[in-house]
C-alpha positions as YAML, in Angstrom:
chain: A
units: angstrom
residues:
- id: 1
  name: MET
  ca: [-24.62, 294.62, 158.69]
- id: 2
  name: VAL
  ca: [-22.47, 294.16, 155.50]
- id: 3
  name: GLY
  ca: [-23.58, 296.89, 153.07]
- id: 4
  name: ALA
  ca: [-24.39, 296.54, 149.42]
- id: 5
  name: VAL
  ca: [-20.87, 297.90, 148.28]
- id: 6
  name: GLU
  ca: [-19.13, 295.43, 150.65]
- id: 7
  name: LEU
  ca: [-21.35, 292.57, 149.18]
- id: 8
  name: GLU
  ca: [-20.61, 293.39, 145.82]
- id: 9
  name: LEU
  ca: [-16.75, 293.67, 146.56]
- id: 10
  name: ARG
  ca: [-16.59, 290.29, 148.18]
- id: 11
  name: ASP
  ca: [-18.58, 288.70, 145.43]
- id: 12
  name: ASP
  ca: [-16.11, 290.15, 142.94]
- id: 13
  name: VAL
  ca: [-12.85, 289.17, 144.44]
- id: 14
  name: TYR
  ca: [-13.71, 285.84, 146.05]
- id: 15
  name: ARG
  ca: [-16.31, 284.71, 143.26]
- id: 16
  name: ARG
  ca: [-13.91, 282.45, 141.37]
- id: 17
  name: PRO
  ca: [-13.24, 279.91, 144.20]
- id: 18
  name: LEU
  ca: [-17.12, 279.86, 144.94]
- id: 19
  name: SER
  ca: [-17.90, 279.25, 141.26]
- id: 20
  name: THR
  ca: [-15.10, 276.64, 140.94]
- id: 21
  name: ALA
  ca: [-16.54, 274.72, 143.79]
- id: 22
  name: LEU
  ca: [-20.13, 274.72, 142.79]
- id: 23
  name: GLN
  ca: [-19.20, 273.66, 139.30]
- id: 24
  name: ARG
  ca: [-17.07, 270.70, 140.54]
- id: 25
  name: LEU
  ca: [-19.79, 269.11, 142.42]
- id: 26
  name: GLY
  ca: [-22.53, 269.72, 139.52]
- id: 27
  name: LEU
  ca: [-24.84, 272.02, 141.25]
- id: 28
  name: ALA
  ca: [-27.92, 272.41, 139.15]
- id: 29
  name: GLU
  ca: [-31.58, 273.30, 139.09]
- id: 30
  name: GLY
  ca: [-33.74, 271.65, 141.58]
- id: 31
  name: TRP
  ca: [-31.06, 271.19, 144.24]
- id: 32
  name: THR
  ca: [-31.71, 271.93, 148.09]
- id: 33
  name: CYS
  ca: [-29.07, 273.81, 149.75]
- id: 34
  name: VAL
  ca: [-28.16, 275.46, 153.16]
- id: 35
  name: ASP
  ca: [-25.88, 278.52, 153.37]
- id: 36
  name: VAL
  ca: [-24.85, 278.33, 157.11]
- id: 37
  name: GLY
  ca: [-23.71, 281.67, 158.40]
- id: 38
  name: ALA
  ca: [-25.08, 283.43, 155.38]
- id: 39
  name: GLY
  ca: [-23.41, 286.59, 156.43]
- id: 40
  name: GLY
  ca: [-23.17, 289.04, 153.51]
- id: 41
  name: GLY
  ca: [-25.53, 287.12, 151.56]
- id: 42
  name: ASP
  ca: [-23.52, 286.69, 148.25]
- id: 43
  name: VAL
  ca: [-23.45, 282.95, 148.56]
- id: 44
  name: SER
  ca: [-27.07, 282.56, 149.17]
- id: 45
  name: VAL
  ca: [-27.91, 284.54, 146.04]
- id: 46
  name: ALA
  ca: [-25.37, 282.51, 143.97]
- id: 47
  name: LEU
  ca: [-26.90, 279.30, 145.23]
- id: 48
  name: ALA
  ca: [-30.42, 280.73, 144.41]
- id: 49
  name: GLN
  ca: [-29.55, 281.52, 140.98]
- id: 50
  name: MET
  ca: [-28.10, 278.14, 140.11]
- id: 51
  name: VAL
  ca: [-31.02, 275.99, 141.79]
- id: 52
  name: GLY
  ca: [-33.74, 278.12, 140.38]
- id: 53
  name: ARG
  ca: [-37.49, 277.97, 141.14]
- id: 54
  name: ASP
  ca: [-37.59, 274.19, 141.48]
- id: 55
  name: GLY
  ca: [-34.84, 274.28, 144.14]
- id: 56
  name: ARG
  ca: [-34.61, 275.59, 147.83]
- id: 57
  name: VAL
  ca: [-32.17, 277.45, 149.72]
- id: 58
  name: TYR
  ca: [-31.85, 277.73, 153.55]
- id: 59
  name: ALA
  ca: [-30.40, 281.07, 154.64]
- id: 60
  name: VAL
  ca: [-29.19, 280.43, 158.25]
- id: 61
  name: ASP
  ca: [-27.69, 283.17, 160.32]
- id: 62
  name: VAL
  ca: [-27.63, 284.10, 164.00]
- id: 63
  name: ASP
  ca: [-28.64, 287.66, 163.20]
- id: 64
  name: PRO
  ca: [-32.55, 287.66, 162.25]
- id: 65
  name: GLY
  ca: [-32.24, 291.05, 160.37]
- id: 66
  name: ARG
  ca: [-29.33, 289.94, 158.30]
- id: 67
  name: ARG
  ca: [-31.03, 286.69, 157.60]
- id: 68
  name: ASP
  ca: [-34.13, 288.18, 156.38]
- id: 69
  name: GLU
  ca: [-32.54, 290.76, 154.12]
- id: 70
  name: ILE
  ca: [-30.32, 287.97, 152.78]
- id: 71
  name: ALA
  ca: [-33.64, 285.75, 152.04]
- id: 72
  name: ALA
  ca: [-35.19, 288.80, 150.36]
- id: 73
  name: LEU
  ca: [-32.39, 289.14, 147.77]
- id: 74
  name: ALA
  ca: [-32.24, 285.24, 147.21]
- id: 75
  name: SER
  ca: [-36.13, 284.83, 146.94]
- id: 76
  name: ALA
  ca: [-35.85, 286.61, 143.40]
- id: 77
  name: HIS
  ca: [-34.31, 283.22, 142.13]
- id: 78
  name: ALA
  ca: [-35.47, 280.56, 144.08]
- id: 79
  name: GLN
  ca: [-37.58, 279.38, 147.14]
- id: 80
  name: VAL
  ca: [-35.81, 280.60, 150.15]
- id: 81
  name: LEU
  ca: [-36.32, 279.75, 153.85]
- id: 82
  name: ALA
  ca: [-34.84, 282.00, 156.40]
- id: 83
  name: LEU
  ca: [-33.58, 280.39, 159.72]
- id: 84
  name: SER
  ca: [-32.06, 281.97, 162.84]
- id: 85
  name: GLN
  ca: [-29.69, 279.60, 164.14]
- id: 86
  name: ALA
  ca: [-26.02, 279.25, 165.08]
- id: 87
  name: GLY
  ca: [-23.90, 276.76, 163.03]
- id: 88
  name: GLU
  ca: [-23.52, 274.57, 166.17]
- id: 89
  name: ASP
  ca: [-26.96, 273.94, 166.47]
- id: 90
  name: LEU
  ca: [-28.03, 273.59, 162.70]
- id: 91
  name: THR
  ca: [-31.37, 271.68, 162.33]
- id: 92
  name: LEU
  ca: [-33.33, 271.76, 159.11]
- id: 93
  name: PRO
  ca: [-36.69, 270.28, 158.22]
- id: 94
  name: GLU
  ca: [-35.35, 268.09, 155.72]
- id: 95
  name: SER
  ca: [-32.02, 266.53, 154.37]
- id: 96
  name: VAL
  ca: [-30.31, 268.67, 151.71]
- id: 97
  name: ASP
  ca: [-28.09, 268.16, 148.71]
- id: 98
  name: LEU
  ca: [-25.57, 270.75, 149.73]
- id: 99
  name: ALA
  ca: [-24.36, 272.34, 152.91]
- id: 100
  name: PHE
  ca: [-22.09, 275.46, 152.50]
- id: 101
  name: CYS
  ca: [-20.32, 277.93, 154.68]
- id: 102
  name: ARG
  ca: [-17.60, 280.59, 154.06]
- id: 103
  name: PHE
  ca: [-15.69, 282.86, 156.65]
- id: 104
  name: LEU
  ca: [-17.86, 281.17, 159.50]
- id: 105
  name: LEU
  ca: [-15.57, 278.49, 161.22]
- id: 106
  name: MET
  ca: [-12.76, 280.85, 161.91]
- id: 107
  name: HIS
  ca: [-15.33, 282.66, 164.19]
- id: 108
  name: VAL
  ca: [-16.85, 279.84, 166.14]
- id: 109
  name: ALA
  ca: [-15.66, 278.32, 169.38]
- id: 110
  name: GLU
  ca: [-16.21, 274.48, 167.89]
- id: 111
  name: PRO
  ca: [-15.61, 274.52, 164.09]
- id: 112
  name: ARG
  ca: [-15.68, 270.68, 164.33]
- id: 113
  name: ARG
  ca: [-19.15, 270.65, 165.79]
- id: 114
  name: VAL
  ca: [-20.36, 272.99, 163.05]
- id: 115
  name: LEU
  ca: [-19.04, 270.65, 160.43]
- id: 116
  name: ARG
  ca: [-20.45, 267.61, 162.03]
- id: 117
  name: ARG
  ca: [-23.91, 269.39, 161.95]
- id: 118
  name: MET
  ca: [-23.49, 270.29, 158.24]
- id: 119
  name: ALA
  ca: [-22.56, 266.58, 157.59]
- id: 120
  name: GLY
  ca: [-25.86, 265.51, 159.27]
- id: 121
  name: ALA
  ca: [-27.79, 267.94, 157.26]
- id: 122
  name: VAL
  ca: [-27.01, 266.51, 153.99]
- id: 123
  name: LYS
  ca: [-28.39, 263.53, 152.25]
- id: 124
  name: ALA
  ca: [-26.42, 260.24, 152.00]
- id: 125
  name: GLY
  ca: [-23.86, 261.11, 149.26]
- id: 126
  name: GLY
  ca: [-24.63, 264.83, 149.60]
- id: 127
  name: TRP
  ca: [-21.98, 267.50, 149.75]
- id: 128
  name: VAL
  ca: [-20.55, 269.81, 152.20]
- id: 129
  name: VAL
  ca: [-18.50, 272.72, 150.95]
- id: 130
  name: ALA
  ca: [-16.52, 274.95, 153.21]
- id: 131
  name: GLN
  ca: [-14.27, 277.92, 152.57]
- id: 132
  name: GLU
  ca: [-12.02, 279.52, 155.07]
- id: 133
  name: PRO
  ca: [-8.93, 281.80, 154.97]
- id: 134
  name: ILE
  ca: [-5.48, 281.66, 155.96]
- id: 135
  name: THR
  ca: [-5.35, 285.36, 157.12]
- id: 136
  name: THR
  ca: [-1.79, 285.72, 158.04]
- id: 137
  name: ALA
  ca: [-0.71, 284.57, 154.63]
- id: 138
  name: GLY
  ca: [-2.25, 287.64, 153.22]
- id: 139
  name: ARG
  ca: [0.04, 290.66, 152.57]
- id: 140
  name: ILE
  ca: [0.04, 294.29, 152.27]
- id: 141
  name: GLY
  ca: [3.26, 295.46, 150.76]
- id: 142
  name: GLY
  ca: [4.80, 292.34, 152.09]
- id: 143
  name: ARG
  ca: [3.55, 292.84, 155.68]
- id: 144
  name: PRO
  ca: [1.39, 290.15, 157.03]
- id: 145
  name: LEU
  ca: [-2.48, 290.59, 157.32]
- id: 146
  name: SER
  ca: [-4.29, 289.91, 160.81]
- id: 147
  name: MET
  ca: [-7.89, 289.79, 161.65]
- id: 148
  name: GLU
  ca: [-9.10, 291.07, 165.10]
- id: 149
  name: GLY
  ca: [-11.83, 289.03, 166.75]
- id: 150
  name: ALA
  ca: [-11.46, 285.93, 164.77]
- id: 151
  name: ARG
  ca: [-11.00, 282.88, 166.95]
- id: 152
  name: ASP
  ca: [-8.71, 281.20, 164.53]
- id: 153
  name: GLN
  ca: [-7.57, 283.60, 161.69]
- id: 154
  name: ASP
  ca: [-5.73, 280.70, 160.06]
- id: 155
  name: LEU
  ca: [-8.47, 278.23, 160.31]
- id: 156
  name: GLY
  ca: [-8.17, 277.25, 156.49]
- id: 157
  name: SER
  ca: [-4.72, 275.73, 157.09]
- id: 158
  name: VAL
  ca: [-6.43, 272.86, 159.10]
- id: 159
  name: LEU
  ca: [-9.64, 272.71, 157.17]
- id: 160
  name: PRO
  ca: [-8.93, 269.71, 154.90]
- id: 161
  name: ALA
  ca: [-8.31, 267.70, 158.23]
- id: 162
  name: LEU
  ca: [-11.33, 269.04, 159.91]
- id: 163
  name: VAL
  ca: [-13.58, 267.70, 157.38]
- id: 164
  name: GLY
  ca: [-12.35, 264.13, 157.80]
- id: 165
  name: GLU
  ca: [-12.80, 264.34, 161.56]
- id: 166
  name: ALA
  ca: [-16.44, 265.35, 160.87]
- id: 167
  name: GLY
  ca: [-16.88, 262.02, 159.09]
- id: 168
  name: LEU
  ca: [-16.69, 263.35, 155.62]
- id: 169
  name: VAL
  ca: [-14.84, 262.11, 152.50]
- id: 170
  name: LEU
  ca: [-12.57, 264.69, 151.23]
- id: 171
  name: VAL
  ca: [-13.06, 264.88, 147.61]
- id: 172
  name: ASP
  ca: [-10.99, 267.94, 146.68]
- id: 173
  name: ALA
  ca: [-9.29, 270.89, 148.36]
- id: 174
  name: TRP
  ca: [-7.30, 273.86, 146.97]
- id: 175
  name: ALA
  ca: [-6.22, 277.51, 147.92]
- id: 176
  name: GLU
  ca: [-6.73, 280.69, 145.95]
- id: 177
  name: ALA
  ca: [-5.68, 284.25, 146.78]
- id: 178
  name: PRO
  ca: [-6.95, 287.33, 145.05]
- id: 179
  name: ALA
  ca: [-4.18, 289.98, 144.49]
- id: 180
  name: GLY
  ca: [-3.64, 293.29, 142.98]
- id: 181
  name: ALA
  ca: [-1.71, 296.56, 143.24]
- id: 182
  name: GLY
  ca: [-3.12, 300.16, 143.20]
- id: 183
  name: PRO
  ca: [-6.83, 300.87, 143.09]
- id: 184
  name: GLY
  ca: [-9.21, 298.40, 141.98]
- id: 185
  name: PRO
  ca: [-11.52, 295.55, 143.50]
- id: 186
  name: VAL
  ca: [-8.69, 293.86, 145.72]
- id: 187
  name: ALA
  ca: [-7.69, 297.26, 147.35]
- id: 188
  name: GLY
  ca: [-11.36, 298.08, 147.62]
- id: 189
  name: TYR
  ca: [-12.37, 294.96, 149.24]
- id: 190
  name: LEU
  ca: [-9.54, 295.29, 151.80]
- id: 191
  name: GLU
  ca: [-10.58, 298.88, 152.52]
- id: 192
  name: ALA
  ca: [-14.30, 297.98, 152.87]
- id: 193
  name: MET
  ca: [-13.38, 295.11, 155.30]
- id: 194
  name: THR
  ca: [-10.54, 296.61, 157.43]
- id: 195
  name: GLY
  ca: [-10.67, 300.26, 156.98]
- id: 196
  name: VAL
  ca: [-7.08, 300.19, 155.69]
- id: 197
  name: ASP
  ca: [-6.37, 301.79, 152.27]
- id: 198
  name: PRO
  ca: [-3.35, 300.35, 150.85]
- id: 199
  name: GLY
  ca: [-2.91, 303.15, 148.31]
- id: 200
  name: GLU
  ca: [-0.48, 301.91, 145.62]
- id: 201
  name: GLU
  ca: [1.05, 299.04, 147.67]
- id: 202
  name: PRO
  ca: [0.68, 295.47, 146.32]
- id: 203
  name: VAL
  ca: [-2.14, 293.52, 148.12]
- id: 204
  name: VAL
  ca: [-2.36, 289.74, 148.47]
- id: 205
  name: LEU
  ca: [-5.70, 288.84, 150.13]
- id: 206
  name: PRO
  ca: [-5.83, 285.96, 152.68]
- id: 207
  name: PRO
  ca: [-5.91, 282.75, 150.47]
- id: 208
  name: LEU
  ca: [-9.17, 281.19, 150.81]
- id: 209
  name: VAL
  ca: [-8.92, 277.21, 151.33]
- id: 210
  name: THR
  ca: [-11.84, 275.35, 149.76]
- id: 211
  name: VAL
  ca: [-12.79, 271.80, 150.62]
- id: 212
  name: VAL
  ca: [-15.21, 269.92, 148.76]
- id: 213
  name: ALA
  ca: [-16.25, 266.81, 150.77]
- id: 214
  name: ARG
  ca: [-18.93, 264.23, 150.57]
- id: 215
  name: ARG
  ca: [-21.20, 262.23, 153.17]
- id: 216
  name: PRO
  ca: [-20.60, 258.49, 152.69]
- id: 217
  name: VAL
  ca: [-23.44, 256.77, 151.09]
...
């Protein structure tokens, strides 16, 4: 389970690309969204804050305990429905305005299938936003980072192509990498997630590739 400190750190260092993506598609009160692979919960909470009481957020995760904890956090801001599902099997009771995932596709066996399920979950003209890292582009003191256990630690490098293969229209794509040197949010995030204390060495976290795509009308 991602703890409260780790949640706060991720929310801090990767908040800007999330906020930029949501602003570019005009997310507003009353929208219906799904956070696929809700993980640490920071995205579900951010979505809930923006859609308000007239909106709905589906928090989807394979871990029921994590899912329920996320739903409890987000329900302070919006209607939240918690579902235990894998992204490959995403099924919702209604079509939504936005389907979102972050740090998910790098861990699944069939990322294209997940994106197709997300595309099928949104309304015609609805939005799909995905954010995935290029892990080996990150650096500690100039040395490449790696992530054990990821199926494709550099999935972000092919993410723009994958959304097209899922039948979506790519509207925008960019990459952003938090960086720092010495104690601070970037070093704290790295240590919380990997157990590695970079000390005074400069750190560039893995660039996070964001794609903003739309289901054809």
